[in-house]
Short mmCIF file of C-alpha atoms in Angstrom, two decimals:
data_model
loop_
_atom_site.label_atom_id
_atom_site.label_comp_id
_atom_site.label_asym_id
_atom_site.label_seq_id
_atom_site.Cartn_x
_atom_site.Cartn_y
_atom_site.Cartn_z
CA UNK A 591 -0.27 0.23 -0.17
CA UNK A 592 1.62 3.40 -1.12
CA UNK A 593 2.71 5.90 2.33
CA UNK A 594 -0.10 7.96 3.22
CA UNK A 595 0.75 12.00 2.12
CA UNK A 596 2.05 14.12 4.70
CA UNK A 597 0.41 16.89 5.74
CA UNK A 598 1.04 20.30 5.97
CA UNK A 599 0.71 22.29 9.41
CA UNK A 600 0.49 26.13 9.95
CA UNK A 601 1.65 27.42 13.26
CA UNK A 602 1.27 30.98 14.02
CA UNK A 603 1.40 33.40 17.15
CA UNK A 604 2.35 36.38 18.97
CA UNK A 605 6.04 36.78 19.62
CA UNK A 606 6.99 35.64 23.00
CA UNK A 607 4.14 32.71 22.46
CA UNK A 608 6.89 30.25 22.47
CA UNK A 609 5.96 28.54 18.77
CA UNK A 610 9.54 28.37 17.70
CA UNK A 611 10.48 26.59 20.85
CA UNK A 612 7.19 24.18 20.47
CA UNK A 613 7.97 23.38 17.04
CA UNK A 614 11.43 22.68 17.95
CA UNK A 615 10.59 20.26 20.34
CA UNK A 616 8.55 18.33 18.13
CA UNK A 617 10.69 18.04 15.60
CA UNK A 618 13.38 16.93 17.08
CA UNK A 619 11.29 13.94 18.51
CA UNK A 620 9.89 13.00 15.47
CA UNK A 621 11.89 12.28 12.33
CA UNK A 622 9.17 12.22 10.03
CA UNK A 623 7.76 16.21 11.15
CA UNK A 624 9.94 18.64 9.83
CA UNK A 625 10.41 22.36 10.08
CA UNK A 626 10.16 24.44 6.81
CA UNK A 627 13.07 26.73 6.41
CA UNK A 628 11.65 29.78 4.29
CA UNK A 629 13.23 31.73 1.40
CA UNK A 630 14.45 35.46 1.83
CA UNK A 631 15.57 38.18 0.00
CA UNK A 632 17.85 39.75 2.76
CA UNK A 633 21.50 39.24 2.93
CA UNK A 634 22.89 35.99 4.61
CA UNK A 635 24.11 36.95 8.33
CA UNK A 636 27.21 35.84 9.44
CA UNK A 637 26.84 31.93 11.20
CA UNK A 638 23.71 31.40 9.13
CA UNK A 639 23.33 28.45 7.04
CA UNK A 640 22.13 28.35 3.73
CA UNK A 641 19.36 25.57 3.57
CA UNK A 642 18.92 25.46 7.09
CA UNK A 643 18.30 29.29 8.51
CA UNK A 644 16.53 30.40 5.15
CA UNK A 645 17.07 29.54 1.23
CA UNK A 646 19.00 33.03 0.21
CA UNK A 647 17.81 34.14 -2.79
CA UNK A 648 18.41 37.52 -5.03
CA UNK A 649 15.34 40.27 -5.02
CA UNK A 650 15.46 39.70 -8.35
CA UNK A 651 15.19 35.89 -8.27
CA UNK A 652 12.52 36.34 -5.24
CA UNK A 653 10.03 38.82 -7.64
CA UNK A 654 10.83 35.94 -10.07
CA UNK A 655 9.71 33.07 -8.17
CA UNK A 656 6.63 35.24 -7.53
CA UNK A 657 5.36 35.23 -11.04
CA UNK A 658 5.99 31.60 -11.48
CA UNK A 659 4.04 30.91 -8.26
CA UNK A 660 6.69 29.14 -6.89
CA UNK A 661 5.65 30.05 -3.16
CA UNK A 662 2.65 28.67 -1.18
CA UNK A 663 2.59 32.35 0.67
CA UNK A 664 5.15 35.78 0.35
CA UNK A 665 5.10 38.88 2.43
CA UNK A 666 7.54 41.84 3.12
CA UNK A 667 9.03 42.77 6.01
CA UNK A 668 11.39 45.90 6.66
CA UNK A 669 12.03 45.71 3.16
CA UNK A 670 12.33 42.16 2.18
CA UNK A 671 10.98 39.52 1.48
CA UNK A 672 10.22 36.26 2.98
CA UNK A 673 8.15 33.06 1.64
CA UNK A 674 7.94 29.34 1.64
CA UNK A 675 8.81 27.87 -1.58
CA UNK A 676 5.83 25.47 -2.77
CA UNK A 677 8.57 22.74 -4.09
CA UNK A 678 10.34 22.31 -1.04
CA UNK A 679 7.14 21.33 0.93
CA UNK A 680 5.39 19.54 -1.26
CA UNK A 681 8.64 16.93 -2.15
CA UNK A 682 8.21 16.25 1.86
CA UNK A 683 4.71 15.75 1.97
CA UNK A 684 5.17 13.39 -0.84
CA UNK A 685 7.38 11.23 0.54
CA UNK A 686 4.57 11.19 3.54
CA UNK A 687 6.66 13.02 5.28
CA UNK A 688 4.66 16.20 7.39
CA UNK A 689 5.59 19.76 7.33
CA UNK A 690 5.32 22.91 9.90
CA UNK A 691 5.34 25.90 8.49
CA UNK A 692 6.15 28.24 11.59
CA UNK A 693 4.72 31.77 9.86
CA UNK A 694 3.08 34.86 10.94
CA UNK A 695 -0.76 35.32 10.34
CA UNK A 696 -0.88 37.10 6.70
CA UNK A 697 1.50 33.89 5.69
CA UNK A 698 -1.58 32.00 7.69
CA UNK A 699 -4.35 33.69 5.79
CA UNK A 700 -3.03 33.25 2.27
CA UNK A 701 -2.27 29.25 2.35
CA UNK A 702 -5.70 28.97 4.00
CA UNK A 703 -6.71 30.52 0.62
CA UNK A 704 -4.99 28.88 -1.58
CA UNK A 705 -4.31 25.17 0.07
CA UNK A 706 -7.85 24.73 2.11
CA UNK A 707 -6.54 21.14 3.11
CA UNK A 708 -3.60 22.98 5.40
CA UNK A 709 -4.16 22.74 8.81
CA UNK A 710 -3.76 25.89 10.94
CA UNK A 711 -2.52 26.07 14.63
CA UNK A 712 -2.62 29.09 16.60
CA UNK A 713 -0.23 29.00 20.41
CA UNK A 714 -1.40 31.55 22.40
CA UNK A 715 0.80 32.69 26.15
CA UNK A 716 -1.83 31.53 29.11
CA UNK A 717 -2.07 35.63 29.14
CA UNK A 718 -1.48 39.05 28.24
CA UNK A 719 0.37 39.72 31.61
CA UNK A 720 3.12 36.47 31.10
CA UNK A 721 3.46 37.32 27.32
CA UNK A 722 4.78 40.85 28.68
CA UNK A 723 7.11 39.20 31.02
CA UNK A 724 8.25 36.37 28.43
CA UNK A 725 9.49 38.97 25.79
CA UNK A 726 10.98 41.15 28.97
CA UNK A 727 12.80 38.39 30.30
CA UNK A 728 14.43 37.24 27.07
CA UNK A 729 16.30 40.35 27.49
CA UNK A 730 16.73 40.71 23.78
CA UNK A 731 15.43 44.03 22.71
CA UNK A 732 15.15 47.74 24.78
CA UNK A 733 11.48 48.35 25.75
CA UNK A 734 10.71 50.38 22.79
CA UNK A 735 11.15 47.06 20.65
CA UNK A 736 8.71 44.99 23.13
CA UNK A 737 6.15 47.61 22.64
CA UNK A 738 6.02 47.33 18.96
CA UNK A 739 5.92 43.80 19.20
CA UNK A 740 3.26 44.01 21.69
CA UNK A 741 1.46 45.99 19.51
CA UNK A 742 1.81 43.48 16.73
CA UNK A 743 0.61 40.84 18.81
CA UNK A 744 -2.72 42.80 19.39
CA UNK A 745 -3.45 42.79 15.79
CA UNK A 746 -2.22 39.24 15.50
CA UNK A 747 -4.49 37.60 18.34
CA UNK A 748 -8.02 38.27 16.50
CA UNK A 749 -7.20 35.93 13.90
CA UNK A 750 -6.87 33.05 16.32
CA UNK A 751 -10.82 31.73 15.66
CA UNK A 752 -9.79 31.61 11.82
CA UNK A 753 -7.72 28.46 12.60
CA UNK A 754 -8.81 25.20 13.09
CA UNK A 755 -6.90 24.65 16.75
CA UNK A 756 -5.42 27.06 19.61
CA UNK A 757 -2.81 25.81 21.83
CA UNK A 758 -2.14 27.63 25.18
CA UNK A 759 1.63 27.41 25.89
CA UNK A 760 1.68 27.26 29.36
CA UNK A 761 3.78 24.16 30.10
CA UNK A 762 5.95 23.19 27.06
CA UNK A 763 5.75 19.50 27.29
CA UNK A 764 2.06 19.72 27.59
CA UNK A 765 2.10 22.32 24.22
CA UNK A 766 4.00 20.32 22.24
CA UNK A 767 2.39 16.74 23.26
CA UNK A 768 -0.99 18.88 22.29
CA UNK A 769 0.74 19.91 19.08
CA UNK A 770 1.70 16.49 18.41
CA UNK A 771 -2.01 15.39 18.95
CA UNK A 772 -3.22 17.43 16.18
CA UNK A 773 -1.03 16.30 14.02
CA UNK A 774 -2.06 12.81 14.39
CA UNK A 775 -5.71 13.05 14.67
CA UNK A 776 -5.59 15.50 10.88
CA UNK A 777 -3.60 11.87 9.59
CA UNK A 778 -6.42 9.69 10.12
CA UNK A 779 -9.18 11.82 9.33
CA UNK A 780 -11.05 10.29 6.26
CA UNK A 781 -9.98 13.41 3.84
CA UNK A 782 -6.50 13.03 4.73
CA UNK A 783 -6.69 8.82 4.40
CA UNK A 784 -8.76 9.58 0.59
CA UNK A 785 -6.20 8.00 -1.34
CA UNK A 786 -6.04 4.82 0.93
CA UNK A 787 -10.31 4.35 0.66
CA UNK A 788 -10.01 4.31 -2.95
CA UNK A 789 -7.08 2.17 -2.76
CA UNK A 790 -9.24 -0.22 -1.38
CA UNK A 791 -12.21 0.78 -3.48
CA UNK A 792 -10.75 -0.37 -6.40
CA UNK A 793 -9.77 -3.51 -5.66
CA UNK A 794 -12.75 -4.94 -3.56
#
């Protein structure tokens, strides 16, 4: 019997919700689940690895790929282009692997329109106060930058009800298990098993 098609899981959430940590914990423990690597037109920074940190493209190449419909989603941020290459994701799902796209709300809404079978998961912190605390405790940015992130979060969080699942990241291990459970449940849905059912029908 042919291997079941992998699924695309879109994970979004405000900065400080811990979505990146949850995704990394899940992919580290599950060899059949991959975290998608985005493409970007920005310059490669020291210590970054092409194909692991990002796929680095020239702005000209990025724009040409947009015209050729080679992205599942794309957006501009701080004057640079960012996007998810369709071919990279579909190659993995064709092999039966599941792919997590850790992207923002804008990209998630694009995928919801163009790839309706994708599973959308929104990760929230347990409270607004906890979100503020996490951003401050990271000690990465000054208060002006933190306030900008909080302002972005105020715009992102209302989109949570457009997602298929919401996970509250109060405990990392629990949140990781919940995300894993979402993927397990989605893979045994009738729609996900459609090809297998067709094979049975053809041999009855």
